[in-house]
PDB file of C-alpha atoms and ligand atoms in Angstrom:
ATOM      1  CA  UNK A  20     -14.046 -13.027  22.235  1.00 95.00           C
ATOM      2  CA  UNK A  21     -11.225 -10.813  22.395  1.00 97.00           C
ATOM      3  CA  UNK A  22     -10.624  -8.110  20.229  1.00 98.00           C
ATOM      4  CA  UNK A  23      -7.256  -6.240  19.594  1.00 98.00           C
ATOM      5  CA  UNK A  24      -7.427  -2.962  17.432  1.00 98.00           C
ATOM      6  CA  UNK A  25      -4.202  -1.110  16.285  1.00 98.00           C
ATOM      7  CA  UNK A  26      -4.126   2.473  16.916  1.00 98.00           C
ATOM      8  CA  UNK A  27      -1.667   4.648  14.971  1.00 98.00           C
ATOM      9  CA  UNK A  28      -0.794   8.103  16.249  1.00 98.00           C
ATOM     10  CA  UNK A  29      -0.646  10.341  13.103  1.00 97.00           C
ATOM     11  CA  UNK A  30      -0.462  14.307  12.159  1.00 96.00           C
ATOM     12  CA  UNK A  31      -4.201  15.376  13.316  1.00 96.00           C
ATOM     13  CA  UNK A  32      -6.434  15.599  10.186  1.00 94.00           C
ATOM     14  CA  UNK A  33      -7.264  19.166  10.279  1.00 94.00           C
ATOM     15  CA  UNK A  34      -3.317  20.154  10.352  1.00 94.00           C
ATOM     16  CA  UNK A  35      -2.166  21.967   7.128  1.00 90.00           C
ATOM     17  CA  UNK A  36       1.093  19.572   6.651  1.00 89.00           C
ATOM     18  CA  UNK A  37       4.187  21.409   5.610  1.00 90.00           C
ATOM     19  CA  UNK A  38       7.064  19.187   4.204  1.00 92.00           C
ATOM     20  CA  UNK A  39      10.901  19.728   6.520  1.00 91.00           C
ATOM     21  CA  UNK A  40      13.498  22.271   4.718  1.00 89.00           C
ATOM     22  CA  UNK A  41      15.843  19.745   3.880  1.00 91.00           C
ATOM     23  CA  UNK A  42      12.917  17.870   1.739  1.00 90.00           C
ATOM     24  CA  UNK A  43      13.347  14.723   4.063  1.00 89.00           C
ATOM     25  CA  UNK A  44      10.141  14.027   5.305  1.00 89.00           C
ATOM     26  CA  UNK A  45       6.311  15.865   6.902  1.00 91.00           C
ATOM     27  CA  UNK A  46       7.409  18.485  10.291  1.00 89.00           C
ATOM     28  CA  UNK A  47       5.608  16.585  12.970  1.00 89.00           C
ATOM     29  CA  UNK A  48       7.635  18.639  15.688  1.00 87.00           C
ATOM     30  CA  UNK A  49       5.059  20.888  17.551  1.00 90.00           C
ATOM     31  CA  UNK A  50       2.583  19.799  15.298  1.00 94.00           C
ATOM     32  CA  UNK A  51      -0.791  18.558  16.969  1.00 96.00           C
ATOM     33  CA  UNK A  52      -0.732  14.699  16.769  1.00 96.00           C
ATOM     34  CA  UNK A  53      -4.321  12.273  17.353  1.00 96.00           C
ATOM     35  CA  UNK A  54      -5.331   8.962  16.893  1.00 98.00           C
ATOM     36  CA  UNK A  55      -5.849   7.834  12.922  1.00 98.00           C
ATOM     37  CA  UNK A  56      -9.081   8.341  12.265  1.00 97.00           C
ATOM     38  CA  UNK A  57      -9.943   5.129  10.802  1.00 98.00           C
ATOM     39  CA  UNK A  58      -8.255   3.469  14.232  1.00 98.00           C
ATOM     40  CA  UNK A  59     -11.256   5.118  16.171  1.00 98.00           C
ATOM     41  CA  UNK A  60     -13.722   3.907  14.422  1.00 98.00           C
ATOM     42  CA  UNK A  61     -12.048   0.251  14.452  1.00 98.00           C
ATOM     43  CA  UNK A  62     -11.904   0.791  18.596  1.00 98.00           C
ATOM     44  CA  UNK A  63     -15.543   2.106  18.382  1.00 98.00           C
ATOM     45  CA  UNK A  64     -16.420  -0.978  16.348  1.00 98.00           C
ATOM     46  CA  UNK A  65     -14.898  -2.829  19.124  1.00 98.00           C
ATOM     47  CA  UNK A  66     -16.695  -1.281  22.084  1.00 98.00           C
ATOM     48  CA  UNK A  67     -19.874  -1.567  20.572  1.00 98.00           C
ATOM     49  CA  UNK A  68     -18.919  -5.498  20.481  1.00 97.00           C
ATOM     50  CA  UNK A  69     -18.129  -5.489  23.586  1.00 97.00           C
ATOM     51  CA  UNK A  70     -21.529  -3.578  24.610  1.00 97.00           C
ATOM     52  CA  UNK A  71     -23.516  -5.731  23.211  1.00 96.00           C
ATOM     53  CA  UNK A  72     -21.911  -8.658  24.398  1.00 95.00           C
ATOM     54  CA  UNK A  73     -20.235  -9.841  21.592  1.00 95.00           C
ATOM     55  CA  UNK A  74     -16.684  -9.599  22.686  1.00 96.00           C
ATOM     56  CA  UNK A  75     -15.478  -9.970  25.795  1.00 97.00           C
ATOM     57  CA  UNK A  76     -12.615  -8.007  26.174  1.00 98.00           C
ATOM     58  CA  UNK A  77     -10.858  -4.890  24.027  1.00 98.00           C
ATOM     59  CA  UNK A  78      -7.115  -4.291  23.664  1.00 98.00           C
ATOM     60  CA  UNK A  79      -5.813  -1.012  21.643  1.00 98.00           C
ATOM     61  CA  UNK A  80      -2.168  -1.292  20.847  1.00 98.00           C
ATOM     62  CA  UNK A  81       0.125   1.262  19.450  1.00 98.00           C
ATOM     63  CA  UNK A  82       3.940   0.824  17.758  1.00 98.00           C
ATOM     64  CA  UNK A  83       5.720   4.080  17.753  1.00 97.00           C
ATOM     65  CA  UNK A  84       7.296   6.537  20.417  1.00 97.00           C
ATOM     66  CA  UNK A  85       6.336   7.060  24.384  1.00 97.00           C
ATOM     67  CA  UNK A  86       4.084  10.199  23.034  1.00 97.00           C
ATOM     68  CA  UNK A  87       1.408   6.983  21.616  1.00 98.00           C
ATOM     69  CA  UNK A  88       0.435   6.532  25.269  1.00 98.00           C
ATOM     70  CA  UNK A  89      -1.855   9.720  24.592  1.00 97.00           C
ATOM     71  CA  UNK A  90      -3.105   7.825  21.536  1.00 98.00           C
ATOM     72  CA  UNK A  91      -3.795   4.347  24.233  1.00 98.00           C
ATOM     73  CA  UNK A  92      -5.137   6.807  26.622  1.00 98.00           C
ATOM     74  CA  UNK A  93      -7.830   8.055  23.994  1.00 98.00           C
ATOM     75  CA  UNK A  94      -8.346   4.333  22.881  1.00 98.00           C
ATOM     76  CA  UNK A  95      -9.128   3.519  26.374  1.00 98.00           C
ATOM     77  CA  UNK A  96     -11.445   6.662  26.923  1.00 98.00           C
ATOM     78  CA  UNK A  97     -13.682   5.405  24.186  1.00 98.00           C
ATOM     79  CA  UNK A  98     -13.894   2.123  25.929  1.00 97.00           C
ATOM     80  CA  UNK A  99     -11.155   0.150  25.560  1.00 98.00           C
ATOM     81  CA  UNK A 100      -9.846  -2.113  28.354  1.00 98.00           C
ATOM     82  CA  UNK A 101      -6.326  -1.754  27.919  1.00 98.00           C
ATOM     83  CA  UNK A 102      -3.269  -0.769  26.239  1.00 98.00           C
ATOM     84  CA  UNK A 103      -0.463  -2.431  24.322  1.00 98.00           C
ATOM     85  CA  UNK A 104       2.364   0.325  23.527  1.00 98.00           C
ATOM     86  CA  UNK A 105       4.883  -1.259  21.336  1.00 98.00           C
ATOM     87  CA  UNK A 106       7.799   1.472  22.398  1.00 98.00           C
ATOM     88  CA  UNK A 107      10.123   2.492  19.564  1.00 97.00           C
ATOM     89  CA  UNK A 108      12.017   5.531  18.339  1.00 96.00           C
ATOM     90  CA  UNK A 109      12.545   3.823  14.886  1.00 93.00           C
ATOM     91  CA  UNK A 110      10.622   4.690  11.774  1.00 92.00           C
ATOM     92  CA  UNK A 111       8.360   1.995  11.634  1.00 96.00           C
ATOM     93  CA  UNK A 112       7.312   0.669   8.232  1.00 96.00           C
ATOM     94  CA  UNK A 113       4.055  -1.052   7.915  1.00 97.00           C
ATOM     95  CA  UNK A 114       5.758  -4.763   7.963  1.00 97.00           C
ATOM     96  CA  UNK A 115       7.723  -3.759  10.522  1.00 97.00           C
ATOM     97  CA  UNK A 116       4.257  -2.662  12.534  1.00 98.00           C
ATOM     98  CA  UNK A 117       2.298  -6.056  11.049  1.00 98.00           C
ATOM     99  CA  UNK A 118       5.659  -8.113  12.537  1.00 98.00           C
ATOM    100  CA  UNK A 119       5.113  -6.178  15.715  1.00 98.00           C
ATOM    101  CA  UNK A 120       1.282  -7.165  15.786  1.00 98.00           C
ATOM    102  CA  UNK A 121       1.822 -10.266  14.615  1.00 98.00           C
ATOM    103  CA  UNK A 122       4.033 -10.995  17.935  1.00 98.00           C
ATOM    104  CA  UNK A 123       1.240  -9.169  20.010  1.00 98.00           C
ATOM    105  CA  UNK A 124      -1.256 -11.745  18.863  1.00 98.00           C
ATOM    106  CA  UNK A 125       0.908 -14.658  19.627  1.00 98.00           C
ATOM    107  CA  UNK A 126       0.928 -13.417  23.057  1.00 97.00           C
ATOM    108  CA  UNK A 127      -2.659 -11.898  23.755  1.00 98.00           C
ATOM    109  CA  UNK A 128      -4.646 -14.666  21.332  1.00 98.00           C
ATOM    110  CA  UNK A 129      -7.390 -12.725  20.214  1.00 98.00           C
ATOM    111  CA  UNK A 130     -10.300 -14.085  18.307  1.00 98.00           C
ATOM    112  CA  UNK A 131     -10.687 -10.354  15.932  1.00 98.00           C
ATOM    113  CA  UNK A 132      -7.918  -7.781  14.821  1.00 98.00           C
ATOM    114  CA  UNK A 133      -9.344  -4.659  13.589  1.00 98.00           C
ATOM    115  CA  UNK A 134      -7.479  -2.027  12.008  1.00 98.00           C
ATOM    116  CA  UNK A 135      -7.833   1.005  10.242  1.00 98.00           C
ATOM    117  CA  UNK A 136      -8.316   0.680   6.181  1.00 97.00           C
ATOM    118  CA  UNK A 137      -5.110   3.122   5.975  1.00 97.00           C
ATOM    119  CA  UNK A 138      -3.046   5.955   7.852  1.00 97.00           C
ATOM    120  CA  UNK A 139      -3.707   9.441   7.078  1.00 95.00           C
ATOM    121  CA  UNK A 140       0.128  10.019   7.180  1.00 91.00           C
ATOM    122  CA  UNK A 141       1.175   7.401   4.850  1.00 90.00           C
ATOM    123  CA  UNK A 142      -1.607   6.289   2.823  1.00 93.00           C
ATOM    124  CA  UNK A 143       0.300   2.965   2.905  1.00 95.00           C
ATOM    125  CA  UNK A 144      -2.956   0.824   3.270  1.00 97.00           C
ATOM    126  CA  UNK A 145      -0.681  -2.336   3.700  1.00 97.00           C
ATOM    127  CA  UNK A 146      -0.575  -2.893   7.290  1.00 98.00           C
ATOM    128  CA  UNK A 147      -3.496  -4.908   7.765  1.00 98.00           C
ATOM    129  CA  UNK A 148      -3.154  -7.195   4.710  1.00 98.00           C
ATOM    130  CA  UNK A 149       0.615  -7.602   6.012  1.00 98.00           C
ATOM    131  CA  UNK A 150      -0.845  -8.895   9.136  1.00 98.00           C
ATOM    132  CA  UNK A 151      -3.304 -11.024   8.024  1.00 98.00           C
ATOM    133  CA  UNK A 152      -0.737 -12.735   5.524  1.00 98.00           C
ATOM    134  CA  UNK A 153       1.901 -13.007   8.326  1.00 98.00           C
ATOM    135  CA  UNK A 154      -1.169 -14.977  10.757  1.00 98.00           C
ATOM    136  CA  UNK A 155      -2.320 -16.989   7.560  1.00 98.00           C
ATOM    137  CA  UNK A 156      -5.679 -15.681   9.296  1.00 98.00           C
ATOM    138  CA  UNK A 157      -8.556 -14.840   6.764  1.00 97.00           C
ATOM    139  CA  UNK A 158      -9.332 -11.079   5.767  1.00 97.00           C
ATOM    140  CA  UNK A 159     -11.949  -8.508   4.969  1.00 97.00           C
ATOM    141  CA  UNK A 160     -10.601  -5.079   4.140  1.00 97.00           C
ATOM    142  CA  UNK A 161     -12.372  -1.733   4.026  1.00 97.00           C
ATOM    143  CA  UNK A 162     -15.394  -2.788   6.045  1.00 97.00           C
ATOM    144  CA  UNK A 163     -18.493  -1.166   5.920  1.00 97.00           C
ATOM    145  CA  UNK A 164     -20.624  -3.157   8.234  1.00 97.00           C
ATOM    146  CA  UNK A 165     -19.117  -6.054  10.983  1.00 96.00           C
ATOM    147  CA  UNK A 166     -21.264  -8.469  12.963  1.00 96.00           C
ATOM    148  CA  UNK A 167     -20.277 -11.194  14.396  1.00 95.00           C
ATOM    149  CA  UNK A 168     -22.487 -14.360  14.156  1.00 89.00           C
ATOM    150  CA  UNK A 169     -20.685 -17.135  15.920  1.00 87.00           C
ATOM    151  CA  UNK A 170     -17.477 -18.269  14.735  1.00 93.00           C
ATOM    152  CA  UNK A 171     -18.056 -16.420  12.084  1.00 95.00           C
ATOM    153  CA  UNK A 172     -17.398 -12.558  11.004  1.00 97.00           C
ATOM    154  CA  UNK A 173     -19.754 -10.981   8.338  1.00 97.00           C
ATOM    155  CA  UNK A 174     -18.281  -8.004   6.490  1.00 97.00           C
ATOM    156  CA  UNK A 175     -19.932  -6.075   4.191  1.00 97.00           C
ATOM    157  CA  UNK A 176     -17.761  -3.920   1.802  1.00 96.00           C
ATOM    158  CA  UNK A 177     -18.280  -1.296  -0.724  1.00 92.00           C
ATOM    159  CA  UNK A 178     -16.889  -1.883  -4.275  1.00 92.00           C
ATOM    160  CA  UNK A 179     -17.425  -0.606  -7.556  1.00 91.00           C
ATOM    161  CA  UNK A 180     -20.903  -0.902  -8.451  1.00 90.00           C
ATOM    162  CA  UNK A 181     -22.241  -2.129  -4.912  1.00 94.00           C
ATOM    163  CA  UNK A 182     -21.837  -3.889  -1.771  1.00 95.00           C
ATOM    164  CA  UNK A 183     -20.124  -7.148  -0.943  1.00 96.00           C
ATOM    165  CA  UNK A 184     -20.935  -9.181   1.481  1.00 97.00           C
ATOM    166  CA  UNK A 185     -18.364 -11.796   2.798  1.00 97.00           C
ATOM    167  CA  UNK A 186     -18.286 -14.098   5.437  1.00 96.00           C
ATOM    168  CA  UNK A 187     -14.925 -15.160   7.484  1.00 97.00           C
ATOM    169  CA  UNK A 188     -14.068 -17.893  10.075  1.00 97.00           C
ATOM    170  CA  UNK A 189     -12.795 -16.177  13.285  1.00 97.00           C
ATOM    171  CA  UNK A 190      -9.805 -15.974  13.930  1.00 97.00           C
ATOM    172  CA  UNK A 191      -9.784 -12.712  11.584  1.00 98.00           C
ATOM    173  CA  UNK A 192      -8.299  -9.678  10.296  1.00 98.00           C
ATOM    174  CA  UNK A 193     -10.847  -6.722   9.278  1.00 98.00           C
ATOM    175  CA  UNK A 194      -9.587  -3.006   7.894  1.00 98.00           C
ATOM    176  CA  UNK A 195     -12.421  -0.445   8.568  1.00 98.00           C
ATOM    177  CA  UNK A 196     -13.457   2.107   6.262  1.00 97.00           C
ATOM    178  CA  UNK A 197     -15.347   5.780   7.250  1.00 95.00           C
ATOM    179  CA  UNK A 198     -19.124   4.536   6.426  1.00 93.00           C
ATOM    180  CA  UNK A 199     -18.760   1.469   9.560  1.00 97.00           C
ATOM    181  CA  UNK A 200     -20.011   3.976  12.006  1.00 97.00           C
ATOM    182  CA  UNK A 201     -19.441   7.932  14.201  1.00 97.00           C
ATOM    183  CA  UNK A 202     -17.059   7.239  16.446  1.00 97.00           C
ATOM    184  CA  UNK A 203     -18.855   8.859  19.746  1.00 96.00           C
ATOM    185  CA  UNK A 204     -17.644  11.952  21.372  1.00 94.00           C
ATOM    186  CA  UNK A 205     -15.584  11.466  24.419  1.00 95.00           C
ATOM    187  CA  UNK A 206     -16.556  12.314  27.498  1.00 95.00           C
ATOM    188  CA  UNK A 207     -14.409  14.064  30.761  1.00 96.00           C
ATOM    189  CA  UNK A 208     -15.784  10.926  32.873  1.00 96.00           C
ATOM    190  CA  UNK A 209     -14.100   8.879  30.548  1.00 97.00           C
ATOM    191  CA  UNK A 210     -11.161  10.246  29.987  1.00 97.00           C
ATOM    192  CA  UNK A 211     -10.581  10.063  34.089  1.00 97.00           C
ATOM    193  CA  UNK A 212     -11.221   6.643  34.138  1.00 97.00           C
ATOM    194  CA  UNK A 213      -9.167   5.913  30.915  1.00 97.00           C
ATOM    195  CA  UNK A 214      -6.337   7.233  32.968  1.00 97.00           C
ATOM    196  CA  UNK A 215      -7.182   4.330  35.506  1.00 97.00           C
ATOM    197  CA  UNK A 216      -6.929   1.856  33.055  1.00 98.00           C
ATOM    198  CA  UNK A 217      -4.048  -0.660  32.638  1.00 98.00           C
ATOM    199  CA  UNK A 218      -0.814   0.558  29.538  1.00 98.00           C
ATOM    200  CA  UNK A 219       2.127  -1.884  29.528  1.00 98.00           C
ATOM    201  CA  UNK A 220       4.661  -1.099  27.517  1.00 98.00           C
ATOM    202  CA  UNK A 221       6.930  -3.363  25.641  1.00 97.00           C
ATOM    203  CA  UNK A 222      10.103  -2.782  23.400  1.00 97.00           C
ATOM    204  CA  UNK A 223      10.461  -4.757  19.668  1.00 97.00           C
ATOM    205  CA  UNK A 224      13.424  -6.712  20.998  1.00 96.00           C
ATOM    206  CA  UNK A 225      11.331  -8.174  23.805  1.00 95.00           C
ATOM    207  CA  UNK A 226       9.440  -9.478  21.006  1.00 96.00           C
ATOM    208  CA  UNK A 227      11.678 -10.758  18.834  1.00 96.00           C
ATOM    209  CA  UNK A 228      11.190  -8.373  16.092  1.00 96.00           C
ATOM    210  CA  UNK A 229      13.144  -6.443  13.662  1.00 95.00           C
ATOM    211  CA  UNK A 230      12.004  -3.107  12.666  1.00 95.00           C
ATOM    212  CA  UNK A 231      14.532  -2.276  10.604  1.00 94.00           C
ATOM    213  CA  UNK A 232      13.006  -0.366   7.730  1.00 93.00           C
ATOM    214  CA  UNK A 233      13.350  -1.955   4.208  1.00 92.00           C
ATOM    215  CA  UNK A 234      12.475   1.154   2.386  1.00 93.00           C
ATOM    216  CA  UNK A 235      14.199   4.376   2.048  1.00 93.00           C
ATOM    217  CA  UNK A 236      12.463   7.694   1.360  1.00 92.00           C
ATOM    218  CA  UNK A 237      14.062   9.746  -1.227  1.00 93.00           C
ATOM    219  CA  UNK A 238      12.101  12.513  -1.249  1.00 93.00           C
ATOM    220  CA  UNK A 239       9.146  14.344   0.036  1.00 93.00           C
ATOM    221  CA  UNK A 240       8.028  17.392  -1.877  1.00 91.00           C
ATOM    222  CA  UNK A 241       5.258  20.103  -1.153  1.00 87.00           C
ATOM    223  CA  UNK A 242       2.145  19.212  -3.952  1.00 85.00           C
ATOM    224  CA  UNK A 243       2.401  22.119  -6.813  1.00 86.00           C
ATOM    225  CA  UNK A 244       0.665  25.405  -5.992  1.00 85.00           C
ATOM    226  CA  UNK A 245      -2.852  26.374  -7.145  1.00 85.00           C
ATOM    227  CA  UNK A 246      -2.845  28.935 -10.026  1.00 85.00           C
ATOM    228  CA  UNK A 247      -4.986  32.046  -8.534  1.00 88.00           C
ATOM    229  CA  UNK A 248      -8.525  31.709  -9.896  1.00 88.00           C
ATOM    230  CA  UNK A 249      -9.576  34.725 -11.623  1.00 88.00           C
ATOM    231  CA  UNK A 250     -13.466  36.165 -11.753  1.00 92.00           C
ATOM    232  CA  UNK A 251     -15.529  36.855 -14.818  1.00 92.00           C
ATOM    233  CA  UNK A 252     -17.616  39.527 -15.876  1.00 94.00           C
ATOM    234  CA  UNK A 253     -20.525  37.955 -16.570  1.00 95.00           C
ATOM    235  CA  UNK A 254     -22.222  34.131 -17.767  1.00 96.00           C
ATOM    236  CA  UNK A 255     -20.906  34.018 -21.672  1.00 94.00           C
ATOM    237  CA  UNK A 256     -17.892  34.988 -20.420  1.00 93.00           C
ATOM    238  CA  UNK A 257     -17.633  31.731 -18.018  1.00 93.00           C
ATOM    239  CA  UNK A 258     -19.370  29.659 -20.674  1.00 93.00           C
ATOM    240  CA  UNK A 259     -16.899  31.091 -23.448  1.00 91.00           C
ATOM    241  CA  UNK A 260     -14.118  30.573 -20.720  1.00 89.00           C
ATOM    242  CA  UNK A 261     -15.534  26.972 -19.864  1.00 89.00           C
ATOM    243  CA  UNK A 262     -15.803  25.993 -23.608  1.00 90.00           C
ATOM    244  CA  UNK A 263     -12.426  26.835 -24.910  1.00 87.00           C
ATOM    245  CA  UNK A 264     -10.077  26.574 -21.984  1.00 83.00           C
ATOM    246  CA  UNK A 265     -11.317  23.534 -19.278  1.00 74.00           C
ATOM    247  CA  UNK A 266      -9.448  20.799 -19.488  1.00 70.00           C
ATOM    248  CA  UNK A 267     -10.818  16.804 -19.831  1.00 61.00           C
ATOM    249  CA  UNK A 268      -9.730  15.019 -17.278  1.00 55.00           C
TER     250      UNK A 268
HETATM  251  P1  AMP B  14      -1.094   1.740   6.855  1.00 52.23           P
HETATM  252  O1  AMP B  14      -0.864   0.374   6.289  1.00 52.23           O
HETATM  253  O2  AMP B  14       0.177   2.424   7.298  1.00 52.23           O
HETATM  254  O3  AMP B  14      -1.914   2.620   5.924  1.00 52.23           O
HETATM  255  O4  AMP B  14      -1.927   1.561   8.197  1.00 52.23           O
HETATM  256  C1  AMP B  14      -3.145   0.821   8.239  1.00 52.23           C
HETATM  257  C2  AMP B  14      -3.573   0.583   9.667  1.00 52.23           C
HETATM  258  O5  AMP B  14      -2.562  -0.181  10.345  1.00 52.23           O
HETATM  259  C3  AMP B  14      -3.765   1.826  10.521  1.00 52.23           C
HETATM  260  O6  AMP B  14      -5.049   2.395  10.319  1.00 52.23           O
HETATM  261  C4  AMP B  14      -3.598   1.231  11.932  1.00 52.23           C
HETATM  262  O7  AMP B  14      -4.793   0.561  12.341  1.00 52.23           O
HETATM  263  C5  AMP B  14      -2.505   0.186  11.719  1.00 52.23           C
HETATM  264  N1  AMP B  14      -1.182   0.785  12.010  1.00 52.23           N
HETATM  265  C6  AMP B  14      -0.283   1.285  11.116  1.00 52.23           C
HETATM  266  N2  AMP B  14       0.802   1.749  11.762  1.00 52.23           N
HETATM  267  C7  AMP B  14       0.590   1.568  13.085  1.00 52.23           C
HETATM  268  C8  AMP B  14       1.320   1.837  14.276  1.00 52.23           C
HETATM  269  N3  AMP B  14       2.524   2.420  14.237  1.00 52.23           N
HETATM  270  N4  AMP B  14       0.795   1.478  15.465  1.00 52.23           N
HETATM  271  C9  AMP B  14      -0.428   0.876  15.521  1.00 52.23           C
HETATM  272  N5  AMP B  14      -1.171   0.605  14.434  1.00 52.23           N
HETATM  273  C10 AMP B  14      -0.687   0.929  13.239  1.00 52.23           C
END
């Protein structure tokens, strides 16, 4: 079984975002830059398939500008085979990036797609539904636990309340949420031999997509600053403060 997990490079998740002058979007210029975190723990998801013999074969792939390599390079050190960069300068939209998968899976056939339940830049959390829709392939989203048992994927998802359990006919697309498992730590030795592995690099004409975006961003503003918080002398004073001035939410 092959498996093909989408890797998004984003704004690294401990980086204190600041929005551009001109309002238009998040700086990203000399701004670190790593792999979505949801995206590595779809690719460790994947390895650990592979590992234990479940899938045969893993291929990370990556829509955006030449930097993603890095972001293929770190898919590969966790165990990946290979890499898929889908090379654009464009802002890509999520059905722009689904379109772009969509064509990627016509060409490599894959049994699995795994993706990340959302990007930390965006919070779009569209891309993978977009995908499966586009396939007409079944889909779990915001998995907690994957096995594969067959030709069948088992997906067990947190809602509200509890757990669901659901079962899909492979050929599938699953999101993965944070609980699915640690993505392991990355090792020098891997890295070196991630370097080895194979990257090819495509552009979205060569696939007979259009990534023209289809929405337009109007605005991107900072969040409102924090009031200071203030002490107080003493507990009566907090309860007093608590009683009379917190707010229901
Ligand atoms: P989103 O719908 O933007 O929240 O993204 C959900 C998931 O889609 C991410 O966690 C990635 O797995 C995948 N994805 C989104 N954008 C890209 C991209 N440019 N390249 C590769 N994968 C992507």
């Amino acid at each position: 079984m092959k498996v093909l997990v989408a890797v998004k490079r984003v704004v690294d998740y401990n980086v204190k975002v600041h929005v551009k002058a001109d309002g238009s979007a998040v700086e990203t210029a000399n701004v670190k830059m790593s792999m979505n975190p949801f995206d590595e723990i779809a690719v460790e998801e994947a390895v650990r398939m592979k590992e234990r013999g479940d899938a045969s074969e893993v291929v990370a792939v990556s829509c955006g500008v030449a930097a993603c390599q890095e972001t293929l390079r770190n898919a590969m050190a966790i165990g990946a085979d290979r890499g898929i960069l889908v090379e654009s300068n464009e802002e890509l939209q999520p059905l722009a990036v689904a379109r772009l998968l969509e064509a990627i899976v016509e060409r490599e056939q894959p049994q699995l797609v795994l993706l990340g339940k959302q990007a930390i830049d965006d919070d779009c959390n569209q891309t993978g539904q977009m995908l499966g829709a586009l396939l007409d392939w079944g889909q779990a989203t915001f998995a907690g636990k994957l096995e594969i048992d067959g030709q069948n994927v088992t997906v067990v998802r947190e809602v509200d309340g509890g757990l669901e359990t659901l079962a899909l006919p492979l050929p599938a697309v699953v999101t993965v949420d944070l609980r699915l498992n640690e993505p392991r730590y990355v090792t020098l030795p891997s890295i070196m031999k991630a370097k080895k592995k194979p990257l090819d690099t495509l552009a979205p004409v060569a696939l007979g997509v259009d990534v023209a975006p289809r929405i337009q961003t109007l605005k991107v503003s900072e969040p409102p600053k924090r009031p200071a918080g203030i002490k107080v002398p003493d507990v009566p004073a907090l309860v007093a403060k608590l009683k009379n001035e917190a707010r229901v939410i």
